[in-house]
Coordinates of C-alpha atoms in Angstrom, one line a residue:
Chain A
X436 CA 24.8 26.1 -8.5
X437 CA 22.5 27.1 -5.6
X438 CA 19.6 24.6 -5.0
X439 CA 17.9 26.1 -1.8
X440 CA 14.7 28.3 -2.6
X441 CA 13.0 30.7 0.0
X442 CA 9.5 29.0 -0.5
X443 CA 7.5 26.6 -2.4
X444 CA 6.4 29.2 -5.0
X445 CA 9.7 30.3 -5.8
X446 CA 11.0 26.8 -6.3
X447 CA 8.5 26.0 -8.8
X448 CA 9.1 29.2 -10.8
X449 CA 9.5 28.6 -14.4
X450 CA 8.8 25.0 -14.1
X451 CA 5.0 24.7 -14.5
X452 CA 3.2 24.7 -17.7
X453 CA -0.3 23.6 -18.6
X454 CA -0.8 19.9 -19.7
X455 CA 2.6 18.8 -18.0
X456 CA 3.2 15.5 -16.3
X457 CA 3.9 15.6 -12.7
X458 CA 5.2 12.8 -10.6
X459 CA 4.3 13.1 -7.0
X460 CA 5.7 11.2 -4.0
X461 CA 3.6 10.1 -0.9
X462 CA 1.4 7.2 0.1
X463 CA -2.0 8.2 1.2
X464 CA -1.2 11.6 2.9
X465 CA 1.9 10.3 4.6
X466 CA 5.0 11.8 3.0
X467 CA 3.3 14.1 0.5
X468 CA 4.8 17.2 -0.9
X469 CA 2.0 19.2 0.7
X470 CA 3.7 22.7 0.2
X471 CA 4.4 22.2 -3.5
X472 CA 0.9 21.0 -4.0
X473 CA -0.4 24.1 -2.3
X474 CA 1.8 26.2 -4.7
X475 CA 0.7 24.4 -7.7
X476 CA -2.8 25.2 -6.7
X477 CA -2.1 28.7 -6.3
X478 CA -0.2 29.0 -9.6
X479 CA -3.3 27.5 -11.3
X480 CA -1.5 25.4 -13.7
X481 CA -4.0 23.2 -15.8
X482 CA -4.6 20.0 -17.5
X483 CA -2.2 18.2 -15.4
X484 CA -1.6 14.6 -15.5
X485 CA -0.3 13.5 -12.0
X486 CA 1.2 10.1 -11.5
X487 CA 0.8 9.5 -7.7
X488 CA -0.3 6.4 -5.7
X489 CA -3.3 8.1 -4.2
X490 CA -5.1 11.3 -4.9
X491 CA -5.0 12.8 -1.5
X492 CA -8.1 13.3 0.6
X493 CA -10.9 16.0 0.3
X494 CA -9.3 19.4 0.9
X495 CA -5.7 18.0 1.7
X496 CA -2.9 17.0 -0.5
X497 CA -3.7 16.2 -4.2
X498 CA -7.5 16.6 -3.3
X499 CA -6.8 20.2 -3.3
X500 CA -5.9 20.3 -7.0
X501 CA -9.0 18.2 -8.0
X502 CA -11.3 20.6 -6.2
X503 CA -9.8 23.3 -8.5
X504 CA -10.1 21.0 -11.6
X505 CA -6.6 21.4 -12.2
X506 CA -6.2 17.9 -12.8
X507 CA -7.1 16.3 -16.2
X508 CA -6.0 12.7 -15.6
X509 CA -4.5 10.8 -12.6
X510 CA -2.2 7.8 -12.7
X511 CA -2.7 5.9 -9.5
X512 CA -3.2 2.6 -7.8
X513 CA -5.9 3.5 -5.0
X514 CA -8.2 6.4 -5.0
X515 CA -10.7 5.2 -2.4
X516 CA -10.3 8.0 0.1
X517 CA -11.4 10.8 -1.9
X518 CA -15.2 11.4 -2.5
X519 CA -14.6 14.5 -4.8
X520 CA -12.2 12.1 -6.9
X521 CA -14.9 9.5 -7.2
X522 CA -17.6 12.1 -8.2
X523 CA -15.4 13.6 -11.0
X524 CA -14.3 10.1 -12.2
X525 CA -17.9 8.6 -12.5
X526 CA -19.1 11.7 -14.2
X527 CA -16.5 11.5 -16.5
X528 CA -14.8 14.9 -15.7
X529 CA -11.5 13.2 -14.6
X530 CA -9.4 10.4 -16.4
X531 CA -8.0 7.9 -14.5
X532 CA -5.4 5.3 -15.3
X533 CA -5.2 2.4 -12.8
X534 CA -1.8 1.2 -12.2
X535 CA -1.1 -1.6 -9.9
X536 CA 1.1 -0.2 -7.1
X537 CA 4.3 -2.0 -7.7
X538 CA 4.1 -1.4 -11.5
X539 CA 3.5 2.4 -10.8
X540 CA 6.6 2.3 -8.5
X541 CA 8.7 0.4 -10.9
X542 CA 7.5 2.7 -13.9
X543 CA 8.8 5.6 -11.9
X544 CA 12.1 3.8 -10.9
X545 CA 12.7 2.8 -14.5
X546 CA 11.9 6.0 -16.2
X547 CA 14.4 7.6 -13.9
X548 CA 17.0 4.7 -14.5
X549 CA 16.9 5.0 -18.2
X550 CA 14.8 1.9 -18.8
X551 CA 12.1 2.5 -21.3
X552 CA 10.1 -0.7 -20.5
X553 CA 10.1 -3.9 -18.4
X554 CA 8.2 -7.2 -18.2
X555 CA 6.2 -8.0 -15.1
X556 CA 3.7 -10.6 -14.2
X557 CA 1.7 -8.2 -12.5
X558 CA -1.7 -7.9 -14.1
X559 CA -1.6 -10.7 -16.5
X560 CA -5.0 -12.1 -17.2
X561 CA -6.7 -8.9 -16.0
X562 CA -7.8 -5.7 -17.5
X563 CA -4.5 -4.2 -16.8
X564 CA -3.0 -6.4 -19.7
X565 CA -5.5 -5.4 -22.3
X566 CA -3.5 -4.0 -25.2
X567 CA -0.1 -4.7 -23.7
X568 CA 2.5 -7.0 -25.3
X569 CA 2.8 -10.3 -23.7
X570 CA 5.9 -12.3 -23.6
X571 CA 6.8 -15.7 -22.1
X572 CA 9.9 -16.2 -20.3
X573 CA 10.8 -19.6 -18.8
X574 CA 7.2 -20.8 -19.4
X575 CA 5.6 -17.8 -17.5
X576 CA 3.7 -14.9 -19.3
X577 CA 4.6 -11.5 -18.6
X578 CA 3.3 -8.0 -19.8
X579 CA 5.3 -5.0 -21.0
X580 CA 5.0 -1.9 -18.9
X581 CA 6.7 1.4 -19.7
X582 CA 9.0 3.6 -17.6
X583 CA 7.6 7.1 -16.9
X584 CA 9.5 10.3 -17.3
X585 CA 7.8 13.1 -15.5
X586 CA 8.1 16.8 -16.6
X587 CA 8.5 17.7 -12.7
X588 CA 8.9 15.4 -9.9
X589 CA 7.5 17.0 -6.4
X590 CA 8.7 15.1 -3.3
X591 CA 8.9 15.3 0.3
X592 CA 12.0 14.2 2.5
X593 CA 12.7 14.8 6.0
X594 CA 16.1 16.4 5.7
X595 CA 18.4 17.9 2.9
X596 CA 21.8 19.2 2.9
X597 CA 22.6 22.1 0.6
X598 CA 23.8 19.8 -2.2
X599 CA 20.4 17.8 -2.3
X600 CA 21.4 14.7 -0.5
X601 CA 18.1 13.5 1.1
X602 CA 17.1 11.6 4.1
X603 CA 13.6 10.3 4.6
X604 CA 11.8 9.2 7.7
X605 CA 10.1 5.9 8.2
X606 CA 7.3 5.1 6.1
X607 CA 7.1 8.7 4.7
X608 CA 9.9 7.5 2.2
X609 CA 7.4 5.4 0.1
X610 CA 7.1 6.8 -3.3
X611 CA 9.4 9.7 -2.9
X612 CA 12.6 8.4 -4.1
X613 CA 11.3 6.6 -7.4
X614 CA 9.1 9.7 -8.0
X615 CA 12.3 11.9 -7.6
X616 CA 14.4 9.8 -9.9
X617 CA 11.5 10.1 -12.8
X618 CA 11.6 13.8 -12.9
X619 CA 13.4 15.8 -15.6
X620 CA 13.4 18.3 -12.8
X621 CA 13.1 17.3 -9.0
X622 CA 11.9 19.8 -6.7
X623 CA 11.8 18.6 -2.9
X624 CA 10.5 20.2 0.1
X625 CA 11.9 19.2 3.6
X626 CA 11.5 19.8 7.3
X627 CA 15.0 20.7 7.8
X628 CA 18.1 21.8 5.9
X629 CA 21.1 20.7 7.5
X630 CA 24.8 22.0 7.0
X631 CA 26.9 20.4 4.4
X632 CA 28.8 17.6 6.1
X633 CA 26.3 17.0 8.7
X634 CA 24.7 14.0 7.1
X635 CA 26.7 10.6 7.2
X636 CA 27.4 9.8 3.6
X637 CA 26.7 6.3 4.2
X638 CA 23.0 6.9 5.3
X639 CA 21.8 9.1 2.4
X640 CA 18.6 7.6 1.0
X641 CA 18.8 9.6 -2.2
X642 CA 22.1 11.5 -3.6
X643 CA 21.8 15.2 -4.6
X644 CA 22.1 14.3 -8.2
X645 CA 18.5 13.7 -8.5
X646 CA 17.4 17.0 -6.7
X647 CA 17.4 20.4 -8.3
X648 CA 15.6 22.6 -6.0
X649 CA 15.0 22.5 -2.2
X650 CA 12.6 24.3 -0.2
X651 CA 12.2 24.1 3.7
X652 CA 8.8 24.6 5.4
X653 CA 6.4 23.8 8.2
X654 CA 4.4 20.7 7.6
X655 CA 1.0 19.8 8.7
X656 CA 1.6 16.2 8.3
X657 CA -2.0 15.2 8.9
X658 CA -2.9 11.6 10.0
X659 CA -5.4 9.9 7.6
X660 CA -6.3 6.9 9.9
X661 CA -5.4 7.3 13.6
X662 CA -5.3 4.0 15.4
X663 CA -4.1 3.5 18.8
X664 CA -4.2 0.8 21.5
X665 CA -5.1 1.6 25.2
X666 CA -2.3 1.6 27.8
X667 CA -2.7 -1.4 30.0
X668 CA -4.0 0.1 33.3
X669 CA -1.4 -0.5 35.9
X670 CA -3.2 -0.8 39.2
X671 CA -0.8 -0.1 41.9
X672 CA -0.6 -2.7 44.4
X673 CA 0.4 -0.8 47.6
X674 CA 1.0 -4.2 49.5
X675 CA 3.4 -5.6 46.8
X676 CA 5.3 -2.4 46.5
X677 CA 5.7 -2.5 50.3
X678 CA 6.9 -6.1 50.1
X679 CA 9.3 -5.5 47.4
X680 CA 10.6 -2.3 49.2
X681 CA 11.1 -4.4 52.4
X682 CA 12.7 -7.3 50.6
X683 CA 15.2 -4.9 49.0
X684 CA 15.9 -3.5 52.5
X685 CA 16.3 -6.9 53.6
Chain B
X1196 CA -19.9 -20.9 11.4
X1197 CA -16.9 -18.7 11.9
X1198 CA -16.9 -15.0 12.7
X1199 CA -14.3 -12.5 11.8
X1200 CA -12.0 -13.1 14.6
X1201 CA -12.3 -16.9 14.2
X1202 CA -11.5 -16.8 10.4
X1203 CA -8.5 -14.6 11.3
X1204 CA -7.4 -17.2 14.0
X1205 CA -7.7 -19.9 11.4
X1206 CA -5.7 -17.9 8.9
X1207 CA -3.1 -17.4 11.8
X1208 CA -2.5 -21.2 11.6
X1209 CA -1.3 -20.9 8.0
X1210 CA 1.8 -18.9 9.1
X1211 CA 5.1 -20.8 9.5
X1212 CA 8.1 -19.8 11.6
X1213 CA 10.6 -17.5 9.7
X1214 CA 8.2 -16.5 7.0
X1215 CA 8.0 -12.8 5.8
X1216 CA 4.1 -12.3 5.3
X1217 CA 2.0 -9.4 3.9
X1218 CA -1.6 -9.2 5.3
X1219 CA -4.2 -7.4 3.4
X1220 CA -6.6 -4.6 4.7
X1221 CA -9.8 -6.0 6.7
X1222 CA -10.1 -9.3 8.4
X1223 CA -6.5 -10.2 7.0
X1224 CA -5.1 -7.4 9.3
X1225 CA -6.8 -9.2 12.5
X1226 CA -4.5 -12.1 11.5
X1227 CA -1.7 -10.2 13.4
X1228 CA -3.7 -10.9 16.6
X1229 CA -3.4 -14.7 16.0
X1230 CA 0.0 -15.6 15.3
X1231 CA 0.7 -18.9 16.9
X1232 CA 2.8 -19.2 19.9
X1233 CA 6.5 -20.0 18.8
X1234 CA 5.9 -18.9 15.3
X1235 CA 8.2 -15.9 14.4
X1236 CA 6.8 -14.0 11.4
X1237 CA 7.9 -10.7 10.0
X1238 CA 5.0 -8.5 8.5
X1239 CA 5.5 -6.6 5.6
X1240 CA 3.6 -3.3 4.8
X1241 CA 3.9 -2.6 1.1
X1242 CA 4.3 1.2 1.8
X1243 CA 7.9 0.5 2.8
X1244 CA 8.3 -1.5 5.9
X1245 CA 9.5 -4.9 7.3
X1246 CA 8.7 -5.7 10.9
X1247 CA 5.4 -3.9 11.5
X1248 CA 4.6 -3.4 15.2
X1249 CA 1.2 -3.0 16.8
X1250 CA -0.9 0.4 16.9
X1251 CA 0.6 3.0 19.1
X1252 CA -0.3 4.0 22.5
X1253 CA -2.7 7.1 22.5
X1254 CA -0.5 10.2 22.1
X1255 CA 2.4 8.4 20.6
X1256 CA 0.8 8.3 16.9
X1257 CA 3.4 9.2 14.4
X1258 CA 2.3 10.7 11.1
X1259 CA 5.4 9.2 9.2
X1260 CA 4.6 5.7 10.4
X1261 CA 1.6 3.9 8.9
X1262 CA 0.7 0.9 7.4
X1263 CA -0.9 0.2 3.9
X1264 CA -4.2 0.7 5.4
X1265 CA -3.0 4.3 6.4
X1266 CA -3.4 3.2 10.0
X1267 CA -0.8 4.6 12.6
X1268 CA 1.4 1.6 13.8
X1269 CA 4.7 1.2 15.4
X1270 CA 8.1 -0.3 14.8
X1271 CA 9.9 -3.3 16.3
X1272 CA 13.6 -3.8 17.0
X1273 CA 13.9 -5.8 13.6
X1274 CA 12.2 -3.1 11.5
X1275 CA 13.6 -1.9 8.3
X1276 CA 12.3 0.9 6.1
X1277 CA 12.7 1.2 2.2
X1278 CA 11.0 2.9 -0.7
X1279 CA 8.1 1.5 -2.7
X1280 CA 10.0 0.5 -5.6
X1281 CA 12.1 -1.8 -3.3
X1282 CA 9.1 -3.0 -1.5
X1283 CA 7.3 -4.3 -4.6
X1284 CA 10.9 -5.7 -5.8
X1285 CA 10.7 -8.0 -2.9
X1286 CA 7.1 -8.7 -3.6
X1287 CA 7.5 -9.3 -7.2
X1288 CA 10.8 -11.3 -6.7
X1289 CA 9.1 -13.8 -4.6
X1290 CA 10.7 -13.0 -1.3
X1291 CA 7.4 -12.7 0.6
X1292 CA 6.3 -16.3 1.6
X1293 CA 2.5 -15.7 1.7
X1294 CA -0.1 -12.9 1.4
X1295 CA -3.5 -13.2 3.0
X1296 CA -6.0 -11.1 1.4
X1297 CA -9.7 -10.2 1.3
X1298 CA -11.9 -11.3 -1.7
X1299 CA -15.1 -10.3 -3.4
X1300 CA -15.2 -13.5 -5.6
X1301 CA -13.0 -16.5 -6.0
X1302 CA -13.4 -19.0 -8.9
X1303 CA -12.7 -22.7 -8.8
X1304 CA -9.5 -22.4 -10.6
X1305 CA -8.1 -19.7 -8.0
X1306 CA -9.0 -16.5 -10.0
X1307 CA -9.5 -13.7 -7.6
X1308 CA -11.5 -10.4 -7.8
X1309 CA -11.3 -8.2 -5.1
X1310 CA -10.6 -4.7 -6.4
X1311 CA -13.5 -3.4 -8.5
X1312 CA -17.3 -3.3 -8.9
X1313 CA -17.9 -1.5 -12.3
X1314 CA -20.0 1.5 -12.2
X1315 CA -20.0 1.2 -8.4
X1316 CA -17.0 1.1 -6.5
X1317 CA -13.9 2.5 -8.1
X1318 CA -11.1 2.3 -5.4
X1319 CA -8.3 0.8 -7.1
X1320 CA -6.1 -2.5 -6.7
X1321 CA -3.5 -1.0 -4.7
X1322 CA -0.8 -3.6 -4.4
X1323 CA -3.1 -6.6 -4.5
X1324 CA -2.3 -7.4 -8.1
X1325 CA 1.4 -7.3 -7.4
X1326 CA 1.0 -9.4 -4.4
X1327 CA -0.9 -12.2 -6.1
X1328 CA 1.6 -12.1 -8.9
X1329 CA 4.6 -12.3 -6.8
X1330 CA 4.3 -13.9 -3.5
X1331 CA 4.7 -17.7 -2.6
X1332 CA 1.4 -18.4 -1.6
X1333 CA -2.0 -16.7 -1.7
X1334 CA -4.7 -17.3 1.1
X1335 CA -8.1 -15.4 0.9
X1336 CA -10.2 -14.7 3.8
X1337 CA -13.8 -14.1 2.8
X1338 CA -17.4 -14.5 3.5
X1339 CA -18.6 -17.5 1.5
X1340 CA -21.9 -15.8 0.5
X1341 CA -23.3 -12.6 -0.2
X1342 CA -25.8 -10.9 2.2
X1343 CA -28.3 -12.1 -0.3
X1344 CA -26.9 -15.7 0.1
X1345 CA -25.3 -16.0 -3.2
X1346 CA -22.1 -17.9 -3.5
X1347 CA -19.1 -16.0 -3.8
X1348 CA -16.8 -19.1 -4.6
X1349 CA -17.8 -19.4 -8.2
X1350 CA -17.3 -21.4 -11.3
X1351 CA -16.1 -18.1 -12.8
X1352 CA -15.8 -14.7 -11.4
X1353 CA -18.3 -12.0 -12.7
X1354 CA -16.1 -8.9 -11.4
X1355 CA -12.7 -7.7 -12.8
X1356 CA -9.9 -10.0 -11.9
X1357 CA -7.1 -9.2 -9.5
X1358 CA -5.1 -12.3 -10.8
X1359 CA -5.8 -15.3 -12.7
X1360 CA -5.3 -18.8 -11.1
X1361 CA -3.5 -17.2 -8.2
X1362 CA -5.4 -18.3 -4.9
X1363 CA -4.0 -21.3 -3.2
X1364 CA -6.4 -21.6 -0.2
X1365 CA -9.8 -20.1 0.7
X1366 CA -10.8 -19.6 4.3
X1367 CA -14.5 -18.4 4.6
X1368 CA -16.9 -18.4 7.4
X1369 CA -18.0 -21.9 6.4
X1370 CA -14.6 -23.6 6.3
X1371 CA -11.4 -23.9 4.3
X1372 CA -11.0 -24.9 0.5
X1373 CA -7.9 -25.5 -1.4
X1374 CA -7.6 -24.9 -5.1
X1375 CA -6.4 -28.1 -6.8
X1376 CA -6.3 -29.2 -10.4
X1377 CA -9.8 -29.8 -11.4
X1378 CA -11.7 -27.6 -8.8
X1379 CA -11.8 -27.0 -5.0
X1380 CA -11.0 -29.5 -2.2
X1381 CA -12.6 -29.2 1.2
X1382 CA -9.9 -29.1 3.8
X1383 CA -11.8 -28.3 6.7
X1384 CA -15.5 -27.4 7.7
X1385 CA -16.0 -24.6 10.2
X1386 CA -17.7 -25.2 13.7
X1387 CA -21.3 -25.9 13.4
X1388 CA -21.1 -26.2 9.7
X1389 CA -21.9 -29.4 7.6
X1390 CA -20.1 -30.5 4.7
X1391 CA -23.6 -30.5 2.9
X1392 CA -24.0 -26.8 3.7
X1393 CA -20.5 -25.9 2.6
X1394 CA -21.1 -27.7 -0.7
X1395 CA -24.5 -26.1 -1.2
X1396 CA -23.0 -22.7 -0.5
X1397 CA -20.3 -23.3 -3.2
X1398 CA -21.0 -22.8 -6.8
X1399 CA -17.5 -23.6 -7.9
X1400 CA -17.0 -27.6 -8.5
X1401 CA -15.8 -29.6 -5.6
X1402 CA -13.4 -32.4 -6.2
X1403 CA -12.7 -35.1 -3.8

């Protein structure tokens, strides 16, 4: 079965429907499936529930689907970077289910691993625990959280081979593997599709069994918060250079 | 009274050699600048990295390499990357020795509120609830009072909680307090602050 598609729209063909649950990889706007998000915007699919750690920024990433009002509900841990999100949420236009970050990651992982629920101490004694089953193990209280199985997972990887084996790069891996496994169908966008056999089987981060469709494209890879340090100025001391040169010669 | 950097420096003295540590956003991030000489700690970034390095030089920023505050950073020789599920498995599994976090309010029994002001500020808890529930020790770095002079070290938190009875130590601009059975115990008073001032600025009960 051929997994490679010519573009993001083609890779999503036949998979989108109104009211669906989409799991999206990425942390902030690092490692987000930017091409697939743009294709979903163009497709106009509505009433989406999106499980994603963040909601992008205004005008980029999932922020684009908020602007077009295609999102009915977000399942996220942090949405602080998005003014349009805040506005829609505070005015009641957008539903929001806050999940602690690790709980969201584990819900996606568990969903993909056939685990319908798990107990965690995260959120005990907070509003997150309201209405959830509590259970004590060895004298400590835990709450029951459920696995997420998404109708579609959209993820971003660095490299794929034609069989769908994936390699991620640095912290752009983040939620992509757990999101990928949670999908009934997973579509991945990559920077490079490499020939079969060119990835070391020992260094594959996510095996192709989880990946159904692949698209290669150019990524903008925007930086959300550019922080740098100054290079220490290196004043050239001519005398010391001369001394060093001289001593070498000597 | 300690400023931001002095609070970060004081928090740096909490670090022990060999520890894996998670630093929160804000003043806790500054603690990385004050790791004591001879203390080797590995910083975890919950978006999937152990061994966080300093900010990159200008022109060497990598959009694929950020910390939990979405800032561009660099890697170190001991750096390892992993996915978010594994990142929180090591947090929930108690492998991280300590987290240093910011706080909006702390109560005398160690309840922490640092993620939400209802109707006003809706940003989300990020990884804070997982951290306070999972790591070995929780130290908060915070201003002792609000800009209106009201205590933020309270009998009971008024804001939605991040965790219940999770804080071990408070480092504020006025000093250091430990959460102990029955209330808070003064560990240290900041430079130029009297114990009476620290007590007056603390609504929660102080035990001796």
